[in-house]
Amino acid sequence: MKTLLATLCLLVATSLSAKDLGMNPVFKNYIGTWKAAGELKGENNVLDIKEEWTGAAEGDNSFVVKGTRTINGDTQPFQWTITYNEGADSYEAILLGAEGSQTIRFEGHVSEVNLTFELKAVTGSGESSITINEAFAGDAKDVIESKVTFTGDTGQTTLQGVIKHQKEKLP
């Protein structure tokens, strides 16, 4: 009987600590196939961005975005793996580039009320960082606007812009 009670307590604790990101009010809208386009502008440069990606829940505590990103004509694969950190009540998003050549760790926060996802990665010394603020445009939840800002070591904006993601319609 004690073993049964301990097992039940463990099952309840496990189910409470796991967060099914596929059922999250924000991430459930990321499920599917998407195309994106936009540009990031800096003082002396403009990056033309195009993406094709799919979003899917993987397991109870992980959401994965996989696709390709074309920057000024150069196409590379990418993958985001997003997990929930219960202790910090925040999200971690790991961005992997082509063949593991690029790994960037972002900390994130989700507003289930406003349906927004905010990410920030510290990328060097000082105040250099990448910040991404994502929000759905319209009631259909089939357009995501990503506002991207890169900052330098003294906090100055070095690159910024908007990437607009459009969910592909199912036939």
PDB file of C-alpha atoms in Angstrom:
ATOM      1  CA  MET A   1       0.000   0.000   0.000  1.00  0.00           C
ATOM      2  CA  LYS A   2       2.840   2.400   0.871  1.00  0.00           C
ATOM      3  CA  THR A   3       4.479   1.593  -2.469  1.00  0.00           C
ATOM      4  CA  LEU A   4       1.238   2.304  -4.337  1.00  0.00           C
ATOM      5  CA  LEU A   5       0.799   5.614  -2.512  1.00  0.00           C
ATOM      6  CA  ALA A   6       4.411   6.622  -3.201  1.00  0.00           C
ATOM      7  CA  THR A   7       4.014   5.711  -6.880  1.00  0.00           C
ATOM      8  CA  LEU A   8       0.803   7.751  -7.165  1.00  0.00           C
ATOM      9  CA  CYS A   9       2.472  10.759  -5.500  1.00  0.00           C
ATOM     10  CA  LEU A  10       5.416  10.461  -7.900  1.00  0.00           C
ATOM     11  CA  LEU A  11       3.084  10.285 -10.911  1.00  0.00           C
ATOM     12  CA  VAL A  12       1.151  13.351  -9.767  1.00  0.00           C
ATOM     13  CA  ALA A  13       4.362  15.294  -9.072  1.00  0.00           C
ATOM     14  CA  THR A  14       5.759  14.325 -12.474  1.00  0.00           C
ATOM     15  CA  SER A  15       2.611  15.358 -14.311  1.00  0.00           C
ATOM     16  CA  LEU A  16       2.507  18.689 -12.490  1.00  0.00           C
ATOM     17  CA  SER A  17       6.151  19.501 -13.230  1.00  0.00           C
ATOM     18  CA  ALA A  18       6.042  18.533 -16.910  1.00  0.00           C
ATOM     19  CA  LYS A  19       4.641  21.238 -19.150  1.00  0.00           C
ATOM     20  CA  ASP A  20       3.100  20.037 -22.404  1.00  0.00           C
ATOM     21  CA  LEU A  21       4.255  22.808 -24.752  1.00  0.00           C
ATOM     22  CA  GLY A  22       2.000  21.476 -27.526  1.00  0.00           C
ATOM     23  CA  MET A  23      -0.978  22.478 -25.366  1.00  0.00           C
ATOM     24  CA  ASN A  24       0.465  25.850 -24.307  1.00  0.00           C
ATOM     25  CA  PRO A  25      -1.780  28.706 -25.569  1.00  0.00           C
ATOM     26  CA  VAL A  26       1.175  30.256 -27.438  1.00  0.00           C
ATOM     27  CA  PHE A  27       3.061  27.228 -28.756  1.00  0.00           C
ATOM     28  CA  LYS A  28      -0.013  25.316 -29.926  1.00  0.00           C
ATOM     29  CA  ASN A  29      -0.374  28.068 -32.544  1.00  0.00           C
ATOM     30  CA  TYR A  30       3.242  27.502 -33.705  1.00  0.00           C
ATOM     31  CA  ILE A  31       2.413  23.930 -34.750  1.00  0.00           C
ATOM     32  CA  GLY A  32       2.493  23.556 -38.519  1.00  0.00           C
ATOM     33  CA  THR A  33       4.451  24.708 -41.555  1.00  0.00           C
ATOM     34  CA  TRP A  34       5.468  28.347 -41.935  1.00  0.00           C
ATOM     35  CA  LYS A  35       7.198  30.698 -44.389  1.00  0.00           C
ATOM     36  CA  ALA A  36       8.804  33.940 -43.309  1.00  0.00           C
ATOM     37  CA  ALA A  37      10.403  37.018 -44.824  1.00  0.00           C
ATOM     38  CA  GLY A  38      11.823  40.278 -43.572  1.00  0.00           C
ATOM     39  CA  GLU A  39      14.964  42.290 -43.222  1.00  0.00           C
ATOM     40  CA  LEU A  40      17.339  43.427 -40.535  1.00  0.00           C
ATOM     41  CA  LYS A  41      19.025  46.789 -40.987  1.00  0.00           C
ATOM     42  CA  GLY A  42      22.211  48.097 -39.448  1.00  0.00           C
ATOM     43  CA  GLU A  43      24.274  51.223 -39.912  1.00  0.00           C
ATOM     44  CA  ASN A  44      26.050  49.927 -43.002  1.00  0.00           C
ATOM     45  CA  ASN A  45      24.265  46.726 -43.827  1.00  0.00           C
ATOM     46  CA  VAL A  46      20.911  45.145 -44.696  1.00  0.00           C
ATOM     47  CA  LEU A  47      20.183  41.442 -44.254  1.00  0.00           C
ATOM     48  CA  ASP A  48      17.381  40.004 -46.384  1.00  0.00           C
ATOM     49  CA  ILE A  49      15.877  37.063 -44.436  1.00  0.00           C
ATOM     50  CA  LYS A  50      13.694  34.230 -45.739  1.00  0.00           C
ATOM     51  CA  GLU A  51      12.733  31.145 -43.744  1.00  0.00           C
ATOM     52  CA  GLU A  52      10.756  27.950 -44.138  1.00  0.00           C
ATOM     53  CA  TRP A  53      10.114  25.981 -40.957  1.00  0.00           C
ATOM     54  CA  THR A  54       7.864  23.566 -39.111  1.00  0.00           C
ATOM     55  CA  GLY A  55       6.926  23.664 -35.452  1.00  0.00           C
ATOM     56  CA  ALA A  56       6.005  20.615 -33.372  1.00  0.00           C
ATOM     57  CA  ALA A  57       5.829  19.521 -29.752  1.00  0.00           C
ATOM     58  CA  GLU A  58       8.306  16.771 -28.894  1.00  0.00           C
ATOM     59  CA  GLY A  59       7.566  14.976 -25.662  1.00  0.00           C
ATOM     60  CA  ASP A  60       6.012  16.670 -22.674  1.00  0.00           C
ATOM     61  CA  ASN A  61       8.520  19.466 -22.156  1.00  0.00           C
ATOM     62  CA  SER A  62       9.964  20.332 -25.552  1.00  0.00           C
ATOM     63  CA  PHE A  63       8.940  22.248 -28.649  1.00  0.00           C
ATOM     64  CA  VAL A  64      11.089  22.110 -31.776  1.00  0.00           C
ATOM     65  CA  VAL A  65      11.242  24.473 -34.739  1.00  0.00           C
ATOM     66  CA  LYS A  66      13.238  23.089 -37.705  1.00  0.00           C
ATOM     67  CA  GLY A  67      13.840  24.659 -41.056  1.00  0.00           C
ATOM     68  CA  THR A  68      16.063  26.603 -43.378  1.00  0.00           C
ATOM     69  CA  ARG A  69      17.030  30.262 -43.261  1.00  0.00           C
ATOM     70  CA  THR A  70      18.302  32.210 -46.268  1.00  0.00           C
ATOM     71  CA  ILE A  71      20.274  35.357 -45.463  1.00  0.00           C
ATOM     72  CA  ASN A  72      21.264  37.435 -48.501  1.00  0.00           C
ATOM     73  CA  GLY A  73      21.093  34.341 -50.718  1.00  0.00           C
ATOM     74  CA  ASP A  74      22.964  31.916 -48.410  1.00  0.00           C
ATOM     75  CA  THR A  75      20.677  29.083 -47.201  1.00  0.00           C
ATOM     76  CA  GLN A  76      21.479  27.183 -43.985  1.00  0.00           C
ATOM     77  CA  PRO A  77      19.491  24.780 -41.801  1.00  0.00           C
ATOM     78  CA  PHE A  78      18.535  25.774 -38.259  1.00  0.00           C
ATOM     79  CA  GLN A  79      16.776  24.286 -35.269  1.00  0.00           C
ATOM     80  CA  TRP A  80      15.298  25.820 -32.146  1.00  0.00           C
ATOM     81  CA  THR A  81      14.652  23.549 -29.150  1.00  0.00           C
ATOM     82  CA  ILE A  82      12.458  25.213 -26.543  1.00  0.00           C
ATOM     83  CA  THR A  83      11.978  23.808 -23.036  1.00  0.00           C
ATOM     84  CA  TYR A  84      10.265  25.032 -19.898  1.00  0.00           C
ATOM     85  CA  ASN A  85      12.296  25.540 -16.702  1.00  0.00           C
ATOM     86  CA  GLU A  86       9.821  25.134 -13.874  1.00  0.00           C
ATOM     87  CA  GLY A  87      12.225  26.321 -11.157  1.00  0.00           C
ATOM     88  CA  ALA A  88      12.795  29.655 -12.892  1.00  0.00           C
ATOM     89  CA  ASP A  89       9.282  29.784 -14.423  1.00  0.00           C
ATOM     90  CA  SER A  90      10.902  30.625 -17.739  1.00  0.00           C
ATOM     91  CA  TYR A  91      11.760  29.042 -21.048  1.00  0.00           C
ATOM     92  CA  GLU A  92      15.095  28.111 -22.546  1.00  0.00           C
ATOM     93  CA  ALA A  93      15.532  28.160 -26.311  1.00  0.00           C
ATOM     94  CA  ILE A  94      18.656  26.712 -27.903  1.00  0.00           C
ATOM     95  CA  LEU A  95      19.353  27.773 -31.489  1.00  0.00           C
ATOM     96  CA  LEU A  96      21.536  25.402 -33.504  1.00  0.00           C
ATOM     97  CA  GLY A  97      22.950  26.423 -36.863  1.00  0.00           C
ATOM     98  CA  ALA A  98      24.306  24.332 -39.717  1.00  0.00           C
ATOM     99  CA  GLU A  99      26.108  21.209 -38.484  1.00  0.00           C
ATOM    100  CA  GLY A 100      26.283  22.589 -34.956  1.00  0.00           C
ATOM    101  CA  SER A 101      28.379  25.527 -36.154  1.00  0.00           C
ATOM    102  CA  GLN A 102      26.296  27.978 -34.193  1.00  0.00           C
ATOM    103  CA  THR A 103      24.782  27.385 -30.768  1.00  0.00           C
ATOM    104  CA  ILE A 104      23.101  30.252 -28.974  1.00  0.00           C
ATOM    105  CA  ARG A 105      21.185  29.920 -25.683  1.00  0.00           C
ATOM    106  CA  PHE A 106      18.220  32.238 -25.164  1.00  0.00           C
ATOM    107  CA  GLU A 107      16.150  32.793 -22.037  1.00  0.00           C
ATOM    108  CA  GLY A 108      12.499  33.383 -22.712  1.00  0.00           C
ATOM    109  CA  HIS A 109       9.176  34.365 -21.229  1.00  0.00           C
ATOM    110  CA  VAL A 110       5.715  33.598 -22.544  1.00  0.00           C
ATOM    111  CA  SER A 111       2.577  35.606 -21.926  1.00  0.00           C
ATOM    112  CA  GLU A 112      -0.345  33.224 -22.210  1.00  0.00           C
ATOM    113  CA  VAL A 113      -2.683  36.223 -21.909  1.00  0.00           C
ATOM    114  CA  ASN A 114      -1.145  38.353 -24.702  1.00  0.00           C
ATOM    115  CA  LEU A 115       0.126  35.320 -26.669  1.00  0.00           C
ATOM    116  CA  THR A 116       3.669  36.693 -26.889  1.00  0.00           C
ATOM    117  CA  PHE A 117       7.090  35.056 -26.663  1.00  0.00           C
ATOM    118  CA  GLU A 118      10.136  37.120 -25.672  1.00  0.00           C
ATOM    119  CA  LEU A 119      13.681  35.782 -26.021  1.00  0.00           C
ATOM    120  CA  LYS A 120      17.063  37.222 -25.097  1.00  0.00           C
ATOM    121  CA  ALA A 121      20.600  35.882 -25.492  1.00  0.00           C
ATOM    122  CA  VAL A 122      23.739  37.503 -24.129  1.00  0.00           C
ATOM    123  CA  THR A 123      26.246  37.133 -26.952  1.00  0.00           C
ATOM    124  CA  GLY A 124      29.516  38.519 -25.631  1.00  0.00           C
ATOM    125  CA  SER A 125      31.048  40.843 -23.115  1.00  0.00           C
ATOM    126  CA  GLY A 126      29.345  43.989 -21.949  1.00  0.00           C
ATOM    127  CA  GLU A 127      25.761  44.426 -23.061  1.00  0.00           C
ATOM    128  CA  SER A 128      25.870  42.645 -26.433  1.00  0.00           C
ATOM    129  CA  SER A 129      22.739  40.615 -26.987  1.00  0.00           C
ATOM    130  CA  ILE A 130      20.054  39.398 -29.348  1.00  0.00           C
ATOM    131  CA  THR A 131      16.441  40.091 -28.409  1.00  0.00           C
ATOM    132  CA  ILE A 132      13.427  38.625 -30.194  1.00  0.00           C
ATOM    133  CA  ASN A 133       9.857  39.673 -29.396  1.00  0.00           C
ATOM    134  CA  GLU A 134       7.203  37.582 -31.108  1.00  0.00           C
ATOM    135  CA  ALA A 135       3.480  38.305 -31.255  1.00  0.00           C
ATOM    136  CA  PHE A 136       0.573  37.079 -33.333  1.00  0.00           C
ATOM    137  CA  ALA A 137      -0.959  39.585 -35.725  1.00  0.00           C
ATOM    138  CA  GLY A 138      -4.716  39.216 -36.092  1.00  0.00           C
ATOM    139  CA  ASP A 139      -7.245  36.819 -34.632  1.00  0.00           C
ATOM    140  CA  ALA A 140      -6.488  33.849 -36.917  1.00  0.00           C
ATOM    141  CA  LYS A 141      -3.099  33.195 -35.209  1.00  0.00           C
ATOM    142  CA  ASP A 142      -1.584  32.460 -38.632  1.00  0.00           C
ATOM    143  CA  VAL A 143       0.850  35.405 -38.713  1.00  0.00           C
ATOM    144  CA  ILE A 144       3.728  35.927 -36.284  1.00  0.00           C
ATOM    145  CA  GLU A 145       5.701  39.157 -36.245  1.00  0.00           C
ATOM    146  CA  SER A 146       9.219  38.761 -34.856  1.00  0.00           C
ATOM    147  CA  LYS A 147      10.934  42.002 -33.845  1.00  0.00           C
ATOM    148  CA  VAL A 148      14.663  41.286 -33.751  1.00  0.00           C
ATOM    149  CA  THR A 149      17.287  43.557 -32.168  1.00  0.00           C
ATOM    150  CA  PHE A 150      21.055  43.007 -31.962  1.00  0.00           C
ATOM    151  CA  THR A 151      22.978  45.220 -29.519  1.00  0.00           C
ATOM    152  CA  GLY A 152      26.713  45.834 -29.162  1.00  0.00           C
ATOM    153  CA  ASP A 153      28.975  45.831 -26.114  1.00  0.00           C
ATOM    154  CA  THR A 154      27.823  49.278 -24.955  1.00  0.00           C
ATOM    155  CA  GLY A 155      24.125  48.540 -25.508  1.00  0.00           C
ATOM    156  CA  GLN A 156      23.894  50.352 -28.849  1.00  0.00           C
ATOM    157  CA  THR A 157      21.566  48.865 -31.470  1.00  0.00           C
ATOM    158  CA  THR A 158      23.665  47.364 -34.261  1.00  0.00           C
ATOM    159  CA  LEU A 159      20.972  45.571 -36.269  1.00  0.00           C
ATOM    160  CA  GLN A 160      17.187  45.486 -36.084  1.00  0.00           C
ATOM    161  CA  GLY A 161      14.091  44.670 -38.062  1.00  0.00           C
ATOM    162  CA  VAL A 162      10.934  42.601 -38.365  1.00  0.00           C
ATOM    163  CA  ILE A 163      10.469  39.123 -39.776  1.00  0.00           C
ATOM    164  CA  LYS A 164       6.887  38.206 -40.661  1.00  0.00           C
ATOM    165  CA  HIS A 165       5.945  34.505 -40.501  1.00  0.00           C
ATOM    166  CA  GLN A 166       2.886  33.207 -42.375  1.00  0.00           C
ATOM    167  CA  LYS A 167       1.385  29.798 -41.594  1.00  0.00           C
ATOM    168  CA  GLU A 168       0.912  27.661 -44.688  1.00  0.00           C
ATOM    169  CA  LYS A 169      -2.685  26.761 -45.405  1.00  0.00           C
ATOM    170  CA  LEU A 170      -3.575  23.086 -45.427  1.00  0.00           C
ATOM    171  CA  PRO A 171      -5.081  21.785 -48.702  1.00  0.00           C
TER     172      PRO A 171
END
